[in-house]
Coordinates of C-alpha atoms in Angstrom, one line a residue:
M1 CA 36.7 58.5 -88.8
T2 CA 35.2 56.8 -91.9
D3 CA 32.1 54.5 -91.7
D4 CA 34.3 51.5 -92.8
L5 CA 36.6 52.1 -89.8
R6 CA 33.7 52.6 -87.4
S7 CA 32.1 49.3 -88.4
A8 CA 35.4 47.4 -88.2
G9 CA 36.0 48.1 -84.5
A10 CA 38.7 50.0 -82.8
P11 CA 41.2 51.6 -85.2
T12 CA 44.6 49.8 -85.5
L13 CA 48.1 50.9 -86.3
E14 CA 47.5 49.5 -89.8
D15 CA 44.6 51.8 -90.2
V16 CA 46.7 54.8 -89.3
A17 CA 49.5 53.6 -91.6
R18 CA 47.1 53.4 -94.6
A19 CA 45.6 56.9 -93.8
A20 CA 49.1 58.4 -93.5
G21 CA 50.7 56.5 -96.4
V22 CA 53.5 55.2 -94.3
S23 CA 54.6 51.8 -92.9
R24 CA 53.2 50.4 -89.6
A25 CA 56.7 50.6 -88.2
T26 CA 56.9 54.3 -88.9
V27 CA 53.5 54.8 -87.2
S28 CA 54.7 52.9 -84.2
R29 CA 57.8 55.0 -84.0
V30 CA 55.9 58.2 -84.0
V31 CA 53.2 57.0 -81.5
N32 CA 56.0 55.8 -79.1
G33 CA 57.8 59.1 -79.2
V34 CA 60.9 58.0 -81.2
R35 CA 62.7 61.3 -81.9
N36 CA 64.5 60.7 -85.2
V37 CA 61.4 60.8 -87.4
D38 CA 61.1 63.3 -90.2
P39 CA 58.8 66.2 -88.9
V40 CA 56.7 66.1 -92.0
I41 CA 56.1 62.3 -91.5
Q42 CA 55.3 62.9 -87.8
E43 CA 52.6 65.5 -88.7
A44 CA 51.1 63.1 -91.3
V45 CA 50.9 60.4 -88.8
R46 CA 49.4 62.7 -86.2
R47 CA 46.7 63.8 -88.7
A48 CA 46.0 60.2 -89.5
V49 CA 45.7 59.4 -85.8
S50 CA 43.2 62.2 -85.5
V51 CA 41.2 61.1 -88.5
T52 CA 41.0 57.4 -87.6
G53 CA 40.5 58.0 -83.9
Y54 CA 43.3 55.6 -83.0
T55 CA 44.1 55.3 -79.3
P56 CA 47.4 53.7 -78.4
N57 CA 47.3 50.6 -76.2
R58 CA 49.0 51.9 -73.0
A59 CA 50.1 48.5 -71.7
A60 CA 51.7 47.6 -75.1
R61 CA 53.3 51.1 -75.4
S62 CA 54.8 50.8 -71.9
L63 CA 56.6 47.6 -73.0
V64 CA 58.1 49.4 -75.9
T65 CA 58.9 52.7 -74.3
R66 CA 59.4 51.5 -70.7
R67 CA 57.3 54.5 -69.6
A68 CA 54.3 54.5 -67.3
D69 CA 52.9 57.7 -69.0
A70 CA 52.2 58.9 -65.4
I71 CA 53.8 61.6 -63.3
A72 CA 53.9 61.6 -59.5
L73 CA 52.7 64.9 -58.0
V74 CA 54.2 64.8 -54.5
V75 CA 53.3 67.1 -51.7
S76 CA 56.1 66.6 -49.1
G77 CA 56.3 67.7 -45.5
A78 CA 59.1 68.2 -43.0
G79 CA 61.7 65.7 -42.0
V80 CA 61.5 63.6 -38.9
E81 CA 63.7 65.0 -36.1
P82 CA 66.2 62.8 -34.5
G83 CA 64.7 60.8 -31.6
A84 CA 61.2 61.5 -32.9
A85 CA 61.1 58.9 -35.7
E86 CA 59.1 56.3 -33.7
E87 CA 56.5 58.8 -32.6
S88 CA 56.1 60.2 -36.1
E89 CA 55.7 56.8 -37.7
D90 CA 53.2 55.8 -35.1
T91 CA 51.2 59.0 -35.8
A92 CA 51.3 58.2 -39.5
E93 CA 50.0 54.7 -39.0
S94 CA 47.3 55.8 -36.6
G95 CA 45.7 58.0 -39.3
D96 CA 46.7 61.3 -37.7
G97 CA 48.6 62.1 -40.9
S98 CA 45.3 63.2 -42.3
S99 CA 45.9 66.5 -40.6
F100 CA 48.7 67.0 -43.1
T101 CA 46.5 66.3 -46.1
A102 CA 43.7 68.5 -44.6
Q103 CA 46.1 71.4 -44.3
V104 CA 47.2 70.8 -47.9
F105 CA 43.6 70.9 -49.3
A106 CA 42.7 73.9 -47.2
D107 CA 45.3 76.0 -48.9
P108 CA 44.1 77.3 -52.4
F109 CA 47.8 77.2 -53.5
F110 CA 47.8 73.5 -53.9
G111 CA 44.6 73.4 -55.9
R112 CA 46.2 75.9 -58.4
V113 CA 49.3 73.7 -58.6
V114 CA 47.1 70.7 -59.5
T115 CA 45.2 72.7 -62.1
G116 CA 48.4 73.8 -63.8
V117 CA 49.8 70.2 -63.9
V118 CA 46.6 68.6 -65.1
N119 CA 46.0 71.1 -67.8
Y120 CA 49.5 70.6 -69.1
L121 CA 49.5 66.8 -69.0
R122 CA 45.9 66.0 -70.2
P123 CA 46.4 67.0 -73.9
R124 CA 49.5 64.8 -73.9
G125 CA 47.6 61.8 -72.8
M126 CA 49.3 61.7 -69.4
H127 CA 48.0 61.9 -65.8
P128 CA 49.4 62.9 -62.4
V129 CA 49.4 60.5 -59.5
L130 CA 48.9 62.5 -56.3
M131 CA 51.1 61.4 -53.4
F132 CA 51.8 62.7 -49.9
A133 CA 55.1 62.4 -48.1
E134 CA 54.6 63.7 -44.6
S135 CA 56.8 61.0 -42.9
S136 CA 60.1 59.2 -43.5
R137 CA 58.2 56.0 -44.4
A138 CA 56.0 57.9 -46.9
R139 CA 59.1 59.4 -48.5
E140 CA 60.7 55.9 -48.8
E141 CA 57.5 54.8 -50.5
V142 CA 57.6 57.7 -53.0
V143 CA 61.3 56.9 -53.9
A144 CA 60.4 53.2 -54.2
Y145 CA 57.4 54.0 -56.4
L146 CA 59.6 56.0 -58.8
R147 CA 62.4 53.4 -58.8
Q148 CA 59.9 50.7 -59.8
G149 CA 58.9 52.8 -62.8
S150 CA 55.3 53.2 -61.6
A151 CA 55.7 56.9 -62.6
D152 CA 58.2 58.4 -64.9
G153 CA 59.2 61.2 -62.7
A154 CA 58.1 63.5 -59.9
L155 CA 56.9 67.0 -59.5
V156 CA 57.7 67.9 -55.8
V157 CA 56.0 70.6 -53.8
S158 CA 57.8 70.9 -50.4
T159 CA 55.9 72.4 -47.5
H160 CA 59.0 72.7 -45.2
A161 CA 62.5 73.9 -45.5
E162 CA 63.9 70.7 -43.9
D163 CA 62.2 68.4 -46.3
P164 CA 64.7 65.7 -47.2
L165 CA 62.8 64.3 -50.2
P166 CA 64.5 66.4 -52.9
A167 CA 67.9 65.2 -51.8
L168 CA 66.7 61.6 -51.6
I169 CA 65.4 61.8 -55.2
A170 CA 68.6 63.4 -56.4
E171 CA 70.7 60.8 -54.7
A172 CA 68.6 58.0 -56.3
G173 CA 69.2 59.6 -59.8
L174 CA 65.4 60.0 -60.4
A175 CA 63.8 62.6 -62.7
A176 CA 62.2 65.3 -60.7
V177 CA 61.4 69.1 -60.8
L178 CA 60.7 71.2 -57.7
F179 CA 58.2 74.0 -57.2
A180 CA 60.3 76.6 -55.5
R181 CA 64.0 76.8 -54.9
P182 CA 65.1 74.3 -52.2
A183 CA 66.4 75.6 -48.9
R184 CA 69.5 73.5 -49.4
P185 CA 71.2 73.2 -52.8
V186 CA 70.4 69.9 -54.7
P187 CA 71.0 69.2 -58.3
V188 CA 67.3 69.3 -59.3
S189 CA 65.6 71.7 -61.6
Y190 CA 63.0 74.0 -60.1
V191 CA 60.6 76.9 -60.9
D192 CA 60.2 79.8 -58.6
L193 CA 59.0 83.4 -58.3
A194 CA 61.1 86.6 -57.8
H195 CA 59.7 86.9 -54.3
Q196 CA 61.8 89.9 -53.2
D197 CA 60.5 91.8 -56.2
G198 CA 56.9 90.9 -55.3
A199 CA 57.4 92.2 -51.8
R200 CA 59.0 95.4 -53.2
L201 CA 55.8 96.0 -55.2
A202 CA 53.7 95.6 -52.0
A203 CA 55.9 98.0 -50.1
E204 CA 55.9 100.7 -52.9
H205 CA 52.1 100.4 -53.1
L206 CA 51.6 101.0 -49.4
L207 CA 54.1 103.9 -49.5
G208 CA 52.3 105.4 -52.5
R209 CA 49.0 105.3 -50.5
G210 CA 50.7 107.4 -47.8
C211 CA 51.2 104.6 -45.2
R212 CA 54.0 105.5 -42.8
R213 CA 53.5 103.1 -39.9
T214 CA 53.6 99.8 -41.6
A215 CA 54.1 96.2 -40.3
T216 CA 54.4 92.8 -41.9
I217 CA 53.1 89.3 -41.2
S218 CA 55.9 87.2 -42.6
G219 CA 55.7 83.6 -43.8
P220 CA 57.7 80.9 -42.0
L221 CA 61.3 82.1 -41.8
D222 CA 62.8 78.7 -42.3
V223 CA 61.2 78.7 -45.8
P224 CA 63.1 80.5 -48.7
A225 CA 59.9 82.2 -49.9
G226 CA 59.2 83.5 -46.4
Q227 CA 62.7 84.9 -46.0
A228 CA 62.7 86.5 -49.4
R229 CA 59.3 88.2 -49.0
L230 CA 60.4 89.6 -45.7
T231 CA 63.8 90.8 -47.0
G232 CA 62.2 92.4 -50.1
F233 CA 59.7 94.3 -48.0
R234 CA 62.2 95.5 -45.4
D235 CA 64.8 96.5 -47.9
T236 CA 62.3 98.6 -49.9
M237 CA 61.0 100.3 -46.8
A238 CA 64.5 101.1 -45.6
R239 CA 65.3 102.6 -49.0
H240 CA 62.4 105.0 -48.4
G241 CA 63.5 106.0 -45.0
H242 CA 61.7 103.5 -42.8
P243 CA 64.4 101.5 -41.1
Y244 CA 62.2 99.7 -38.5
I245 CA 59.3 97.5 -39.6
P246 CA 57.5 95.4 -37.0
V247 CA 57.4 91.7 -37.9
V248 CA 55.3 88.8 -36.6
E249 CA 55.9 85.4 -38.1
G250 CA 53.0 83.5 -39.5
Q251 CA 52.6 80.0 -41.0
F252 CA 50.8 80.8 -44.3
T253 CA 47.4 80.0 -42.6
Q254 CA 44.4 82.1 -41.9
E255 CA 44.7 81.3 -38.2
S256 CA 48.3 82.4 -38.0
G257 CA 47.4 85.7 -39.8
E258 CA 44.7 86.3 -37.2
A259 CA 47.1 85.7 -34.3
A260 CA 49.8 87.9 -35.9
M261 CA 47.3 90.7 -36.4
E262 CA 46.1 90.6 -32.8
R263 CA 49.7 90.9 -31.6
L264 CA 50.6 93.7 -34.0
L265 CA 47.5 95.7 -32.9
A266 CA 48.4 95.2 -29.3
E267 CA 52.0 96.3 -29.8
H268 CA 51.5 98.9 -32.5
P269 CA 47.9 100.3 -32.3
D270 CA 48.7 103.2 -34.5
L271 CA 49.8 101.1 -37.6
D272 CA 48.3 102.1 -40.9
G273 CA 49.5 99.5 -43.3
V274 CA 50.1 95.8 -43.3
F275 CA 51.8 93.5 -45.8
A276 CA 51.0 89.8 -45.2
A277 CA 53.2 87.3 -47.0
N278 CA 50.3 85.3 -48.4
D279 CA 46.5 85.9 -49.0
L280 CA 45.3 83.5 -46.3
M281 CA 47.2 85.4 -43.6
A282 CA 45.9 88.7 -45.1
L283 CA 42.4 87.4 -45.0
G284 CA 42.9 86.6 -41.3
A285 CA 44.4 90.0 -40.7
C286 CA 41.4 91.8 -42.3
H287 CA 39.0 89.8 -40.1
V288 CA 40.8 90.8 -36.9
L289 CA 41.0 94.4 -38.1
R290 CA 37.2 94.5 -38.6
E291 CA 36.6 92.9 -35.1
H292 CA 38.7 95.8 -33.6
G293 CA 36.7 98.4 -35.5
R294 CA 39.4 99.3 -37.9
S295 CA 38.2 99.9 -41.5
V296 CA 40.2 98.5 -44.4
P297 CA 41.6 100.4 -46.2
G298 CA 40.5 103.6 -44.4
D299 CA 42.3 103.0 -41.1
V300 CA 44.7 100.2 -42.2
A301 CA 45.6 99.3 -45.8
V302 CA 46.3 95.6 -46.3
V303 CA 48.3 93.9 -49.1
G304 CA 48.6 90.1 -49.5
F305 CA 50.6 87.8 -51.7
D306 CA 49.6 85.1 -54.3
D307 CA 46.3 86.4 -55.8
S308 CA 44.5 83.2 -54.7
S309 CA 40.8 82.6 -54.2
A310 CA 41.3 83.9 -50.7
A311 CA 42.0 87.3 -52.1
L312 CA 38.5 87.4 -53.7
A313 CA 36.9 85.9 -50.6
C314 CA 38.3 88.8 -48.5
R315 CA 36.1 91.8 -47.7
P316 CA 37.0 94.1 -49.2
P317 CA 38.7 92.2 -52.0
L318 CA 42.3 92.0 -51.4
T319 CA 45.1 93.9 -53.1
T320 CA 47.8 91.3 -53.6
V321 CA 51.0 90.4 -55.4
R322 CA 50.1 87.8 -58.1
Q323 CA 52.1 84.6 -58.2
P324 CA 51.1 82.8 -61.5
V325 CA 50.9 79.4 -59.8
E326 CA 49.1 77.7 -62.7
G327 CA 51.7 78.9 -65.2
M328 CA 54.5 77.9 -62.9
A329 CA 53.1 74.4 -62.3
A330 CA 52.7 74.0 -66.1
E331 CA 56.3 75.0 -66.6
M332 CA 57.5 72.7 -63.9
T333 CA 55.7 69.9 -65.8
R334 CA 57.3 70.9 -69.1
L335 CA 60.7 70.9 -67.5
L336 CA 60.1 67.3 -66.2
L337 CA 58.9 66.0 -69.6
D338 CA 61.9 67.6 -71.2
R339 CA 64.1 65.9 -68.6
L340 CA 62.5 62.6 -69.5
A341 CA 63.1 63.2 -73.2
R342 CA 66.7 64.3 -72.6
P343 CA 68.0 62.5 -69.4
D344 CA 71.5 64.0 -69.9
G345 CA 70.2 67.5 -70.2
P346 CA 71.5 70.2 -67.7
V347 CA 69.7 71.0 -64.5
T348 CA 67.9 74.4 -64.9
S349 CA 65.7 76.9 -63.2
V350 CA 62.9 79.2 -64.4
I351 CA 62.0 82.4 -62.4
F352 CA 58.7 84.0 -62.9
E353 CA 57.9 87.7 -62.4
P354 CA 55.3 88.9 -59.8
E355 CA 52.6 91.5 -60.6
L356 CA 50.6 93.8 -58.3
V357 CA 46.8 93.4 -58.5
V358 CA 45.1 96.4 -57.0
R359 CA 41.7 95.8 -55.4
G360 CA 39.8 97.3 -52.4
S361 CA 42.0 96.5 -49.4
A362 CA 44.8 99.0 -50.3

């Protein structure tokens, strides 16, 4: 920025126009995202904005673009079962809904989603608004918030297969993108991982280590990712001559991993390999194995899924299937911004590939 501009106060559109050699109206069109501006002129205006230090007035810009320049990042829970609506709403009002948010923040997965979203939006001058939709009333508030234009669209992370929010958003014609394929088909774009392929990598690694008495701690089997990871692991083991794989269902929490591992050891004390469908459950499994005097990986090899912070917190560090959550969240955000720029564009999906990360547990 020049000394003249610094002394004159905050840079204006006129300052940018003079620096770029174009009209004030052209600068306004570029700043407000009008698409039919020559790319050369757009670049000249962007350079002038950088040189002058001009910052758009968000309130004024919103009047022109009818955009909030904010995105709702919604973590949504299960639906309210018939006959339980009153109880659920009372629970939400009494503050017990904090258990839902506590569970969200306890899982490193959600922090990685936020990181990917923020890192994508920040350079574009946009910000996420974090919202929780753990009850029917909260879901109604999210839909109303979007309808009022308080946010331009929603990035939705569902924690339960029966979550009705994606369908509510689709029915309202609101812009949204989902993290993970919905359990029931809805016309909303999503990003996801090739979960079965990831489970195949885990199975092949355990087999390659010589494990022959393997078991698995699955994720919730009403969640597509939980189903797919179990299917991928079982199918791969069957292809290698292992038709029966003991399964205990977990809930993607460390506590459920501990409980599942206790049960597996009680029922199958000679097992030599375990695939847990996420790192938190694998962390719990390793803890129980140590308590029972089983060395990891000497007696029992353990493979997790996600490559989250829990994998590094585990002792020994966890061999795991990497889910590139930050990149998936960034892609989810890109898809939403593209939808906002092209409202009539097609619904789409982007599937990421998993990768095995070998550490000390297997």
